[in-house]
Coordinates of C-alpha atoms and ligand atoms in Angstrom, one line a residue:
Chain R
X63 CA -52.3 53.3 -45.8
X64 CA -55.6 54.0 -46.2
X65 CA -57.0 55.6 -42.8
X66 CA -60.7 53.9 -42.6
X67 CA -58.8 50.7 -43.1
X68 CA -56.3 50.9 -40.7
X69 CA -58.8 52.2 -37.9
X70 CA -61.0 49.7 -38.7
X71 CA -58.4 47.2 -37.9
X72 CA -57.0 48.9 -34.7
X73 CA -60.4 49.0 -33.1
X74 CA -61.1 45.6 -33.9
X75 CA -58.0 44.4 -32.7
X76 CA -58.4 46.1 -29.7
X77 CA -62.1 44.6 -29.0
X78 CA -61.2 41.2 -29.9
X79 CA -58.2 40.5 -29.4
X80 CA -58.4 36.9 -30.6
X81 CA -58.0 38.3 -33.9
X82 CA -54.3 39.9 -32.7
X83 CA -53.4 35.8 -32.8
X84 CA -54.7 35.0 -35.8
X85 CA -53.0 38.0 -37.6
X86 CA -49.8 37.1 -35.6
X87 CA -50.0 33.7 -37.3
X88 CA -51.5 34.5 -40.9
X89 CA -50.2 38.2 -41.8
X90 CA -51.8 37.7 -44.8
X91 CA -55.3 38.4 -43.4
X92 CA -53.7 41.7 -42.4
X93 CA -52.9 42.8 -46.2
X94 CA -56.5 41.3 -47.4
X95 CA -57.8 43.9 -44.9
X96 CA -55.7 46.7 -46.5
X97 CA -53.1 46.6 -43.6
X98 CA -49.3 46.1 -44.2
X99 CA -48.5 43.8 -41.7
X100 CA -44.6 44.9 -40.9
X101 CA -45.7 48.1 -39.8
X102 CA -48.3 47.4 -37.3
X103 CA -47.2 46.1 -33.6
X104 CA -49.2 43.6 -32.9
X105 CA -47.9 42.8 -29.5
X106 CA -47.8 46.7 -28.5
X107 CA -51.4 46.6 -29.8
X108 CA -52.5 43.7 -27.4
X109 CA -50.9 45.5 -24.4
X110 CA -53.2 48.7 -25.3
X111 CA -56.5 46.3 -25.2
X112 CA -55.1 45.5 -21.4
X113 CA -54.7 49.3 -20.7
X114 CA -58.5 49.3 -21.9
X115 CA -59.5 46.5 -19.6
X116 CA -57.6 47.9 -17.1
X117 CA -59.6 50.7 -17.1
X118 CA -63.2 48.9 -16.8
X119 CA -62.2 47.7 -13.8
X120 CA -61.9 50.6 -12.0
X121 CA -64.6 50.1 -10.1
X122 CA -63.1 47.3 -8.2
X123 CA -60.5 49.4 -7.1
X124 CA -62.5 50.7 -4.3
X125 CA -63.0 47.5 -2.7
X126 CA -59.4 46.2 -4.0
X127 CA -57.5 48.9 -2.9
X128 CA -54.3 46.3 -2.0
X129 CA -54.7 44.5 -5.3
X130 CA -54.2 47.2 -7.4
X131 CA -51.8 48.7 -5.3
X132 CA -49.8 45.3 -5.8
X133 CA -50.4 44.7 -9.6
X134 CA -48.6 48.5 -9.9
X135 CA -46.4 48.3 -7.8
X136 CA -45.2 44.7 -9.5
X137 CA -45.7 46.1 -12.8
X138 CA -48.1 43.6 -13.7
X139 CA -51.5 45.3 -14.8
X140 CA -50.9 45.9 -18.0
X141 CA -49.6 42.1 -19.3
X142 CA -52.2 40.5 -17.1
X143 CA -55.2 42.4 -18.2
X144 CA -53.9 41.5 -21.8
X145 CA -53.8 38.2 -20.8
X146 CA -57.6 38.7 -19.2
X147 CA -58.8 40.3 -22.8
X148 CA -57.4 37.4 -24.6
X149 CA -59.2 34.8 -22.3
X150 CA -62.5 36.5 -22.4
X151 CA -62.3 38.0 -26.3
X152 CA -61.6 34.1 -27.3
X153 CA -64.7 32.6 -25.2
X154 CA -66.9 35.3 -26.3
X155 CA -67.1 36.8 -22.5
X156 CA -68.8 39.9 -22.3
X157 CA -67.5 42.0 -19.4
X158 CA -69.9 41.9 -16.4
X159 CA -72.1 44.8 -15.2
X160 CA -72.0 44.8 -11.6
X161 CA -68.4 45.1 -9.4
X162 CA -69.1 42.2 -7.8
X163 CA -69.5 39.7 -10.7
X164 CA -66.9 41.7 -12.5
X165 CA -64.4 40.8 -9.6
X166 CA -65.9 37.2 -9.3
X167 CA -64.9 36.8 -13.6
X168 CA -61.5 38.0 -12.8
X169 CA -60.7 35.8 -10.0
X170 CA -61.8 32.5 -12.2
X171 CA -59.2 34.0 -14.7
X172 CA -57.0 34.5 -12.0
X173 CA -57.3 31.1 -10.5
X174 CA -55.5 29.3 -13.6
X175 CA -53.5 32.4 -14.9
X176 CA -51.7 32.7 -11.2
X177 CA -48.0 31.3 -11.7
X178 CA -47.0 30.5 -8.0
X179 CA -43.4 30.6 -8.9
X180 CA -43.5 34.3 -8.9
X181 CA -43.7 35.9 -5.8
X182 CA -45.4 38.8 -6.7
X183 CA -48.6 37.0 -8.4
X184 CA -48.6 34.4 -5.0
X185 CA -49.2 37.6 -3.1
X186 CA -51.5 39.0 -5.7
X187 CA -53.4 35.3 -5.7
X188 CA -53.6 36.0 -1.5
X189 CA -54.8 39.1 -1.5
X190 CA -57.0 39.5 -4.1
X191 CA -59.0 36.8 -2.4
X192 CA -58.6 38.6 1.0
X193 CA -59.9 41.7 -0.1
X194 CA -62.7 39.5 -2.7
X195 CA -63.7 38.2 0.7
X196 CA -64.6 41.1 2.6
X197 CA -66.4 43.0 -0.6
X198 CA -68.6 39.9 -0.6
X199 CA -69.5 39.4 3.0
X200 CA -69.9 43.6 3.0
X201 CA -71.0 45.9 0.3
X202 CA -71.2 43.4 -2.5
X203 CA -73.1 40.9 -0.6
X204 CA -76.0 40.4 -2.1
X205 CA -78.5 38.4 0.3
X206 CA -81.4 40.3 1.9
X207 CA -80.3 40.1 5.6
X208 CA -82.4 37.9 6.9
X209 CA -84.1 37.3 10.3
X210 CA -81.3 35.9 13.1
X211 CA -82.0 32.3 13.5
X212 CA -80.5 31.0 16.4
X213 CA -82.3 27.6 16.5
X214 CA -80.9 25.1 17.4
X215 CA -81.2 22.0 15.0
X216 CA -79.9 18.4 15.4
X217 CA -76.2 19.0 13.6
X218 CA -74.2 22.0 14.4
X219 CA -74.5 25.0 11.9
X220 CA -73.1 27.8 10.7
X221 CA -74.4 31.7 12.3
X222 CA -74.3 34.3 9.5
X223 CA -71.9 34.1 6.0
X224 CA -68.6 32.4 6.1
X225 CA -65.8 32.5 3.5
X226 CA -62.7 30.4 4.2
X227 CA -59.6 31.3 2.7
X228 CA -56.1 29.0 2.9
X229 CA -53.2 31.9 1.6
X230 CA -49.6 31.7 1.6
X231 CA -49.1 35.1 3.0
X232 CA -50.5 37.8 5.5
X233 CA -52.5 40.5 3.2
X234 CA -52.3 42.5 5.9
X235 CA -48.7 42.2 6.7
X236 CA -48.5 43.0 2.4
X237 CA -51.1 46.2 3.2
X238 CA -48.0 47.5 5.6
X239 CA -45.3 47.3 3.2
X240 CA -47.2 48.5 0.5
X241 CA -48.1 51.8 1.7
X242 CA -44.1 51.9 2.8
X243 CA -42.2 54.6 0.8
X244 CA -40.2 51.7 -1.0
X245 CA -42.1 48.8 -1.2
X246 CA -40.1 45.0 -1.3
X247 CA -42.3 42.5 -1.9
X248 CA -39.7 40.3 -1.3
X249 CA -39.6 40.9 2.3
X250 CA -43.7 40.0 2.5
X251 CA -42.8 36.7 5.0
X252 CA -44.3 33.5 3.3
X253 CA -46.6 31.7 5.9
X254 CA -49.5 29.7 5.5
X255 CA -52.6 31.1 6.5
X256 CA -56.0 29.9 7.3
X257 CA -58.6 32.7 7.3
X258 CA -62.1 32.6 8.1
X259 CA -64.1 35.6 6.7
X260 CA -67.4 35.5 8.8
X261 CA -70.5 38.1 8.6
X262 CA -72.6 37.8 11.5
X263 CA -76.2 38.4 11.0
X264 CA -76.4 41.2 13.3
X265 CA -73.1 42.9 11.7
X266 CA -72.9 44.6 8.1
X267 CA -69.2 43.5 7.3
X268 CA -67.0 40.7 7.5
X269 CA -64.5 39.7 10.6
X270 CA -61.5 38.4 9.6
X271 CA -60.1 35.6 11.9
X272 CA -57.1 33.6 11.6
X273 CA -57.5 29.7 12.4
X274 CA -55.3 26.9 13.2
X275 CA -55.7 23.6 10.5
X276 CA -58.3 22.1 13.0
X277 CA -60.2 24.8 13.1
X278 CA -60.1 25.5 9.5
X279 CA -60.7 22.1 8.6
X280 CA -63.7 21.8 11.1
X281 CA -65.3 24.9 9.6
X282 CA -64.7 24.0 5.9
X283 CA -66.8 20.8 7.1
X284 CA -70.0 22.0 8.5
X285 CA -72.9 22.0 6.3
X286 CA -75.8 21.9 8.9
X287 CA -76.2 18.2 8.1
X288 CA -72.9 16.4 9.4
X289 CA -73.5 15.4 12.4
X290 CA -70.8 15.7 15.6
X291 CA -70.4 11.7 14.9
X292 CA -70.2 12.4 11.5
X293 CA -67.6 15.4 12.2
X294 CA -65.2 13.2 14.2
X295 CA -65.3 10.1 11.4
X296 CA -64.2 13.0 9.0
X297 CA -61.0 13.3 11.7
X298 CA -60.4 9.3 11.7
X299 CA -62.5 9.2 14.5
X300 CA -61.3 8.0 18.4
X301 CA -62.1 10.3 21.4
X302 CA -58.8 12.0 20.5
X303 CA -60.9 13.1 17.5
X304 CA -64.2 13.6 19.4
X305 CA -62.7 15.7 22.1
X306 CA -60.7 18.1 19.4
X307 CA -64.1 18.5 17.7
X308 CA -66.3 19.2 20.7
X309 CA -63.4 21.7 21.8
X310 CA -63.6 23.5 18.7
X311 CA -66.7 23.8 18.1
X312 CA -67.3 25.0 21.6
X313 CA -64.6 27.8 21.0
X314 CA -66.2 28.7 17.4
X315 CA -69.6 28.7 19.2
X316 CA -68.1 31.2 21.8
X317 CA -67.5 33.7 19.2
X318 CA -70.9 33.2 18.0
X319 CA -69.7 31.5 14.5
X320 CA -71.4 28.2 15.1
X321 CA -74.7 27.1 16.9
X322 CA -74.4 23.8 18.6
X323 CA -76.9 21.2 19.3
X324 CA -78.5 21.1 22.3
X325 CA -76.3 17.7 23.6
X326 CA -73.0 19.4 23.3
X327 CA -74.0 22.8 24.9
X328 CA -75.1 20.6 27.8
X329 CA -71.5 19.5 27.9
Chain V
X968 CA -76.6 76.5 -9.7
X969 CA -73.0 78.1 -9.9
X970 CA -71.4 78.3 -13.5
X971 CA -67.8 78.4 -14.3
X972 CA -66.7 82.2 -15.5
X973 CA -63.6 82.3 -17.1
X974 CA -60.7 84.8 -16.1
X975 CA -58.1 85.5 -18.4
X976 CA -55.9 87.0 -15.8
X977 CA -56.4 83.5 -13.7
X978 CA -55.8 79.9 -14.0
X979 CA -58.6 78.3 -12.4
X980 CA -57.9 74.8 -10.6
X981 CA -60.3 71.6 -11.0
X982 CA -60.2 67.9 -10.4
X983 CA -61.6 65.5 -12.9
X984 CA -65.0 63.7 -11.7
X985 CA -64.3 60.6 -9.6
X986 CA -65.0 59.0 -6.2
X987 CA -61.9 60.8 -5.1
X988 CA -62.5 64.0 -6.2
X989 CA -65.7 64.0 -4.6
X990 CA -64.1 63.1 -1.6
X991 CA -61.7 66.7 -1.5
X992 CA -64.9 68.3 -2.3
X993 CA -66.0 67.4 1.0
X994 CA -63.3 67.9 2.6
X995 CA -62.2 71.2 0.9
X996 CA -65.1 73.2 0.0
X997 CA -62.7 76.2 -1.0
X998 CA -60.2 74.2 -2.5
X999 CA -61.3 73.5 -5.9
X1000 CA -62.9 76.2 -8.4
X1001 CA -64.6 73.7 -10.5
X1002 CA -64.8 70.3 -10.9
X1003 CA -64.7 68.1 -14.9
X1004 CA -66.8 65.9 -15.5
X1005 CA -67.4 63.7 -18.5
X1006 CA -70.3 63.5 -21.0
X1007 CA -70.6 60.0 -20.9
X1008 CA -70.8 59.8 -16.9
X1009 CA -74.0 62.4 -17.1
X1010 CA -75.5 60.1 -19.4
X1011 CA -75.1 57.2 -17.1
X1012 CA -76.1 59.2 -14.3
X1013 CA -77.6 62.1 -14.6
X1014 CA -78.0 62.9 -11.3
X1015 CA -74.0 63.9 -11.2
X1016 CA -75.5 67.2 -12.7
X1017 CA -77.0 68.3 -9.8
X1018 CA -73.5 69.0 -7.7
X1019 CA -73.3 72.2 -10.2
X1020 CA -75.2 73.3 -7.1
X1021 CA -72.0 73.4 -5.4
X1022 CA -69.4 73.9 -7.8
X1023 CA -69.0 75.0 -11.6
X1024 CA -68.4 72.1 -14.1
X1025 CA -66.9 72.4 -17.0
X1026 CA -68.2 69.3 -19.6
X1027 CA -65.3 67.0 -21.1
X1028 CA -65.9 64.3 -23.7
X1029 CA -64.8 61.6 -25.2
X1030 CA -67.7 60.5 -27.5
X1031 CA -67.2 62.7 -30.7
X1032 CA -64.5 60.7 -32.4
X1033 CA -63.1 63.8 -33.3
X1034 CA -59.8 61.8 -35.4
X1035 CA -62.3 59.2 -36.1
X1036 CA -64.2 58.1 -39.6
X1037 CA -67.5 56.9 -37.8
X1038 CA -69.2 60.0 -37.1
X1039 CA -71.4 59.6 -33.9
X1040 CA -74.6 60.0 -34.1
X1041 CA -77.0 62.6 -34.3
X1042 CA -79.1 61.5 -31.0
X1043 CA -74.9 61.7 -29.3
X1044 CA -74.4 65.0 -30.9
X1045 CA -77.6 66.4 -29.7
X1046 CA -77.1 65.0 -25.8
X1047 CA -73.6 66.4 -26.0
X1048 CA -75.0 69.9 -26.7
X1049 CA -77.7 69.4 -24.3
X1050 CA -75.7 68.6 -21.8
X1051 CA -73.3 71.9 -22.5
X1052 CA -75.8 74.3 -22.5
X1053 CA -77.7 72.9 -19.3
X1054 CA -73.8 73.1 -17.5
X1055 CA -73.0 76.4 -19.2
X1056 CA -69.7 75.1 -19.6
X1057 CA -67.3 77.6 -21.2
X1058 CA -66.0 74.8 -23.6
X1059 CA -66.1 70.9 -24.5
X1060 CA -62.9 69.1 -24.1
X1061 CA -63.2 66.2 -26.4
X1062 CA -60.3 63.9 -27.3
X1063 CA -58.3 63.9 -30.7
X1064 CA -58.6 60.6 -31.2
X1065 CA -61.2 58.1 -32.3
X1066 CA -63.5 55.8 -30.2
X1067 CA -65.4 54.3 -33.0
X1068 CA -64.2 52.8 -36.8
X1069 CA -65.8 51.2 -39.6
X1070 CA -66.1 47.3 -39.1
X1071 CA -63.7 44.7 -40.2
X1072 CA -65.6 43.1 -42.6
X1073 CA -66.4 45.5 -45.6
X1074 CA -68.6 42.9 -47.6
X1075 CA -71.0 42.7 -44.9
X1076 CA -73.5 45.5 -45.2
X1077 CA -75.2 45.2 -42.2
X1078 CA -72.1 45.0 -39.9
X1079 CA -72.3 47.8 -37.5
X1080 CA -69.1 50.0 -36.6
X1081 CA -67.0 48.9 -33.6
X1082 CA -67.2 50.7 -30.3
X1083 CA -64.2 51.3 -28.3
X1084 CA -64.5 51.6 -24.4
X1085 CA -61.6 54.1 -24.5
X1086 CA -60.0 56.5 -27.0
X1087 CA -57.3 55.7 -29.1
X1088 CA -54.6 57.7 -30.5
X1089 CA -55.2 58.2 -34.5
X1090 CA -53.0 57.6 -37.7
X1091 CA -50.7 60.9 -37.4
X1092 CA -50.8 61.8 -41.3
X1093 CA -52.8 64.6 -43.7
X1094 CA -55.6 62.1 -44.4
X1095 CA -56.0 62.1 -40.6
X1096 CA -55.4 65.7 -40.1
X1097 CA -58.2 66.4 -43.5
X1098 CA -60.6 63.6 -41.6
X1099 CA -60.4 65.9 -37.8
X1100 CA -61.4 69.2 -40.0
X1101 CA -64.4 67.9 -41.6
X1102 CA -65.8 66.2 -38.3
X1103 CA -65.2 69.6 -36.8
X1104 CA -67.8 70.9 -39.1
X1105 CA -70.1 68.4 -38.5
X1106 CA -69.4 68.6 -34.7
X1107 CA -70.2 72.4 -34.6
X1108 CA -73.3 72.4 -36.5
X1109 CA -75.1 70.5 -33.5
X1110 CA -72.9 72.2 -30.6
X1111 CA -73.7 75.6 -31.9
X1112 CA -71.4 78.1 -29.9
X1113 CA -69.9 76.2 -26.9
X1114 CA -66.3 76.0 -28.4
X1115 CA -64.3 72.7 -28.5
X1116 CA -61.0 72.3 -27.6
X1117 CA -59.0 69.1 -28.4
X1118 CA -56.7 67.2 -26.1
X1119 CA -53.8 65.1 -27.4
X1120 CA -53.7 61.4 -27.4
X1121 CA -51.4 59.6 -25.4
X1122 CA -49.2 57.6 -28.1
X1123 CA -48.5 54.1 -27.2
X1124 CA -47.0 52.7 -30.2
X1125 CA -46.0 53.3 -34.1
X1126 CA -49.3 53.8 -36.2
X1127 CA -49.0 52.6 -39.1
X1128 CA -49.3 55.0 -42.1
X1129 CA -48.4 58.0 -39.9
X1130 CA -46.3 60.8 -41.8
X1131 CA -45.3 62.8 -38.6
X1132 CA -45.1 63.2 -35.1
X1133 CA -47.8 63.9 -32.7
X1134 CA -46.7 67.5 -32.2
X1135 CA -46.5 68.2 -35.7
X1136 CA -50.0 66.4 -36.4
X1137 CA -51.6 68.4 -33.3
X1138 CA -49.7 71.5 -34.7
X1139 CA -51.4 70.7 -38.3
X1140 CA -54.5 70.3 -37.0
X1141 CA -54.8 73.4 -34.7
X1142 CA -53.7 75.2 -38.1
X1143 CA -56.5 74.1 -40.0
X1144 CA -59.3 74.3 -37.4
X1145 CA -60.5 77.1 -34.9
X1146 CA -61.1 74.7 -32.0
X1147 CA -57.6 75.4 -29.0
X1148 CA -56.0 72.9 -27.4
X1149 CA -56.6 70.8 -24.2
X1150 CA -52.9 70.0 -23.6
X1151 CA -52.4 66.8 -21.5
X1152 CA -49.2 67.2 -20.0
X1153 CA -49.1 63.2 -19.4
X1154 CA -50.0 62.3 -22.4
X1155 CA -47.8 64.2 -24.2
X1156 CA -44.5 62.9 -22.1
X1157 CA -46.3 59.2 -22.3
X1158 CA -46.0 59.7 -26.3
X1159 CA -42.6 61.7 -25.8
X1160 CA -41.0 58.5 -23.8
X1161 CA -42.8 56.0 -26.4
X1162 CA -41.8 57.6 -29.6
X1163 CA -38.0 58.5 -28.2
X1164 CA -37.9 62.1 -28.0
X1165 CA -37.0 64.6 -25.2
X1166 CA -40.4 66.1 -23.9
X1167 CA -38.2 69.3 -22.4
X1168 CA -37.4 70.3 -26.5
X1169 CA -40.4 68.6 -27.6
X1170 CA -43.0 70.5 -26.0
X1171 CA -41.8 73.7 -27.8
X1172 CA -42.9 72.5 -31.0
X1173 CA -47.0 72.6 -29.6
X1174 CA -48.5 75.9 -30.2
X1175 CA -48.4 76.5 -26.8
X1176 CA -50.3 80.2 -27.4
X1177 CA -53.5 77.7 -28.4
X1178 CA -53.6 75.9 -24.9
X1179 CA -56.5 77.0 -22.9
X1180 CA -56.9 74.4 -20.5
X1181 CA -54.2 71.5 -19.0
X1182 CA -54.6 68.3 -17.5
X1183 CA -52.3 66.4 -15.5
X1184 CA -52.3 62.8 -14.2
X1185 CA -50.1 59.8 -13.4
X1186 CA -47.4 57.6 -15.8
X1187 CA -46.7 53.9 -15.3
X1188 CA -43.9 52.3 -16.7
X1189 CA -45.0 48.4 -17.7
X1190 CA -44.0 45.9 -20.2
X1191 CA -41.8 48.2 -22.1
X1192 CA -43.9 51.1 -22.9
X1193 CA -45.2 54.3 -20.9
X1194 CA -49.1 54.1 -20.2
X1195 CA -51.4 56.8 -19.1
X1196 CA -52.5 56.1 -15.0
X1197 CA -54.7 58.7 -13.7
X1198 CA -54.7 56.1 -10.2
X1199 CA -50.8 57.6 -9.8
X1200 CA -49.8 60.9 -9.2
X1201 CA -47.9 62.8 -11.6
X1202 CA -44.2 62.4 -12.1
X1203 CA -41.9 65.8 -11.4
X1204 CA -41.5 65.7 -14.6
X1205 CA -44.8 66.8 -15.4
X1206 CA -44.7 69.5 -13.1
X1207 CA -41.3 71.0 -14.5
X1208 CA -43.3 70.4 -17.9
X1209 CA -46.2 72.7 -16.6
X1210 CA -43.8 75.3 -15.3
X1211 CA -42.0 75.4 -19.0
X1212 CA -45.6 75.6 -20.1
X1213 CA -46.8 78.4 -17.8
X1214 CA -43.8 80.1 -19.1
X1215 CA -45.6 80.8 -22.4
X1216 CA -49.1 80.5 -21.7
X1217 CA -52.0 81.4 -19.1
X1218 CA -54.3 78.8 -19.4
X1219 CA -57.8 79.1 -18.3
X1220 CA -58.1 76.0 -16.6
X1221 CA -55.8 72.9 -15.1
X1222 CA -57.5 69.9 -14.5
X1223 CA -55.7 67.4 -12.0
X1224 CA -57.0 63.5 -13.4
X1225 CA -56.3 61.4 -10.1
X1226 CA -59.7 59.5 -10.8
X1227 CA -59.7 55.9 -11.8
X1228 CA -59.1 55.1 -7.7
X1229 CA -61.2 56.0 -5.1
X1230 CA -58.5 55.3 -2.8
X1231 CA -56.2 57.5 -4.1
X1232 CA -54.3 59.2 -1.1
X1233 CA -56.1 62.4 -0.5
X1234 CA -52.9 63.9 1.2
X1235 CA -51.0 63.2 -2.7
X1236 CA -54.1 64.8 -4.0
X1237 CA -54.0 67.9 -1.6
X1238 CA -50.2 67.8 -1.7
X1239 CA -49.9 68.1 -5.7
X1240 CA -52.6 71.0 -6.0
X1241 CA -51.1 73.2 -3.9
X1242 CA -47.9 72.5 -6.1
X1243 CA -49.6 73.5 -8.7
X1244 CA -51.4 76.5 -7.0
X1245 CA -47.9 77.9 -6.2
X1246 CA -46.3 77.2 -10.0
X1247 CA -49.5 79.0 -11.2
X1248 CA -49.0 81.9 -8.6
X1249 CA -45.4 82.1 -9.4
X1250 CA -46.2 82.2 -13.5
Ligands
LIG541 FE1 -56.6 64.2 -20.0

């Protein structure tokens, strides 16, 4: 077998491997190209072009240290960054420059590929987005930091960044068991979480804090522009609903999170 | 600037270039006696080439193609030597394997060659073996004196058209060519586990007298097949590998690859180099 011919096809198969598929279908475009098709793994060769994206995204790992941790540790790298080549080589993705839009591509991938079924991609799917979280509110954020504005306007706001989060497991009860000597994912307890990843504008990283539903809910809501009013109609309204609203946001405005209007500080 | 001397009654110790190499450089001034670094990260950031104010560097590459039939080009072959002779570095450790090919399409003239991000393991045949001896000679006309030495490819799967095994085809080629060997210890029990045989008979058939530098890194076991993992730490097995190794040989140089995490434990890191410090004592 001629050698510029078969290298020709390796590499390409290995940089797009769309065309993996279509000589998995049509071995016959595999012998016009000079390549007998029974001798040439196809499936062995798509695993290599993971290994290879694998690789690029090394330089996530220093903000993803319990991702990647995970992925090995499940065995899972290599047939989901096969996976990842396939998505992007059949849209015509190019791989992104910078870590942080590198890691934000992945994640969309992620989002769909994710099989909730297995345990070990639900904790990958929760901790990926922890640890996506704090590399944006920290050294990926990309915002100029800007001057503290703690006016107060006529709807309660939001003070610094905030990323919300709703996982099915505690990343950092995972980071404990995965630095363990024999690590069983299995015993990584399934609870619902509801995280708030919050950047003060004073601070250069992110605080993690865990929420109730409320609180979650409450934050997920505030855009500067709903009003308290419009806050408790979103909870079915009622003073039931008014006073759990006031109460939060008092306790998120204690921490500093949220900046009230002037007639509920009053309160 | 501090240059790397080489000391053929000593096996120096390095770490490749990485976030976590760095790192033990910090921590370790003494503990290192040179550190590898590629070609292809000095021309990304050539600013790496200062830290040859601290420690000797020895230049490693993975941009000749060496096994491959798309020659680089002249502008690469001229940085690469550039680069050598600024570092002084006793030799170039380039990959026997190929990161570019010819494209796809043959009708289309204009087509350029592909690019690979990472090397790839050659067809293991004469042709091949013919194709590595006349890119030698092409090599050495731009790199002058700075030796090369080749490192063997992890092997991941069957290539087609192949005629022998990777120790035979390495064998062949260090027959017909006067660059040594960069023995990968990993890579040779990835493509030991892949291809079937015992790495403990196996490594015999290398011509062991021609390694002058070793590298050692992690395995990972996925999806059926043994992959290179230079984020893990090297089995035992590649440590009772070196010791069958330093049985035969005294290499110039052993290069520990931990550096695709920058998280890598640095207790692992300092943990497996004194190992090594000790099996090299002991040789
Ligand atoms: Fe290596």
């Amino acid at each position: 077998m001629n050698l510029h011919r078969l290298h020709a096809v390796l590499a390409a198969g290995v940089e797009q491997p769309q065309l993996l598929e279509q000589w998995d279908r049509q071995p016959g475009l595999l012998s016009q190209l000079g390549v007998d098709p029974s001798g040439l793994d196809l499936a062995a060769l798509r695993k290599f072009a993971g290994l290879t994206v694998k690789v690029r995204h090394n330089p996530l790992r220093e903000q993803m240290p319990l991702s990647f941790r995970l992925m090995s540790i499940a065995s899972i790298e290599i047939d989901m960054f096969a996976d990842y080549a396939m998505f992007r080589s059949k849209r015509q993705l190019r791989y992104a420059t910078s870590a942080a839009a590198r890691a934000g591509d992945l994640l969309d991938f992620l989002a769909d590929w994710i099989d909730p079924a297995k345990r070990e991609q639900l904790l990958l799917w929760d901790v990926i987005r922890y640890e996506d979280a704090i590399a944006r509110l920290g050294p990926w954020l990309e915002q100029t930091p800007e001057a503290v504005d703690n006016s107060v306007t006529a709807c309660p706001r939001l003070r610094g960044t905030v990323l919300l989060h709703e996982l099915q497991s505690d990343p950092r009860a995972l980071a404990d068991m995965l630095y363990t000597s024999a690590p069983d994912l299995s015993r990584v307890p399934l609870q619902p979480q509801h995280l708030c990843f919050w950047r003060a504008p004073e601070s250069d990283q992110a605080a993690v804090l865990t929420l109730d539903e409320l609180g979650f809910y409450l934050l997920s809501m505030l855009d500067g522009q709903r009003s308290v009013s419009a806050l408790t109609q979103c909870l079915g309204g009622g003073r039931d609903a008014r006073n759990a609203v006031s109460r939060g946001l008092r306790a998120f405005s204690k921490l500093g999170i949220v900046i009230l209007p002037d007639r509920i500080r009053r309160h | 600037m501090k240059y790397f001397e080489p000391d053929s009654a000593k096996t120096q110790l390095g770490l490749a270039y990485g976030p976590s190499a760095l790192t033990y450089l910090e921590n370790h001034p003494e503990g290192l006696d040179y550190i590898e670094v590629p070609f292809e990260q000095l021309r990304h950031t050539p600013e790496v080439a200062s830290m040859q104010k601290l420690i000797p560097m020895i230049l490693h590459c993975a941009s000749v193609s060496v096994a491959g039939t798309v020659s680089p080009t002249p502008a690469t072959l001229q940085a690469i030597a550039q680069a050598a002779e600024h570092m002084r570095t006793p030799w170039i450790g380039e990959h026997l394997a190929f990161v570019s090919a010819e494209p796809l399409d043959r009708g289309d003239k204009d087509a350029a060659p592909t690019s690979l991000t990472y090397t790839m393991c050659p067809q293991l045949s004469e042709a091949a073996v013919d194709q590595v001896v006349r890119n030698l000679a092409v090599a050495r006309t731009y790199l002058g004196s700075t030796p090369l030495l080749l490192e063997n490819s992890p092997q991941y799967f069957a290539i087609p058209g192949s005629t022998m095994p990777m120790s035979e085809f390495i064998a062949a080629v260090m027959a017909q060519c006067d660059a040594n060997l960069l023995l990968d210890l990993s890579h040779f029990l990835i493509t030991c586990i892949n291809t079937g045989v015992n790495p403990r008979d196996e490594i015999h058939k290398i011509p062991l007298h021609r390694v002058v530098e070793i590298h050692m890194s992690g395995v990972s076991q996925q999806s059926g097949i043994a992959w290179d993992d230079h984020a893990a730490p090297a089995p035992p097995i590649v440590f009772e590998l070196l010791e069958q190794v330093l049985a035969k040989v005294r290499p110039q140089a052993l290069t520990v690859e931990y550096n695709w995490s920058a998280t890598f434990p640095q207790p692992i890191l300092h943990q497996h180099l004194q190992r090594v410090r000790t099996l090299l004592e002991a040789a």
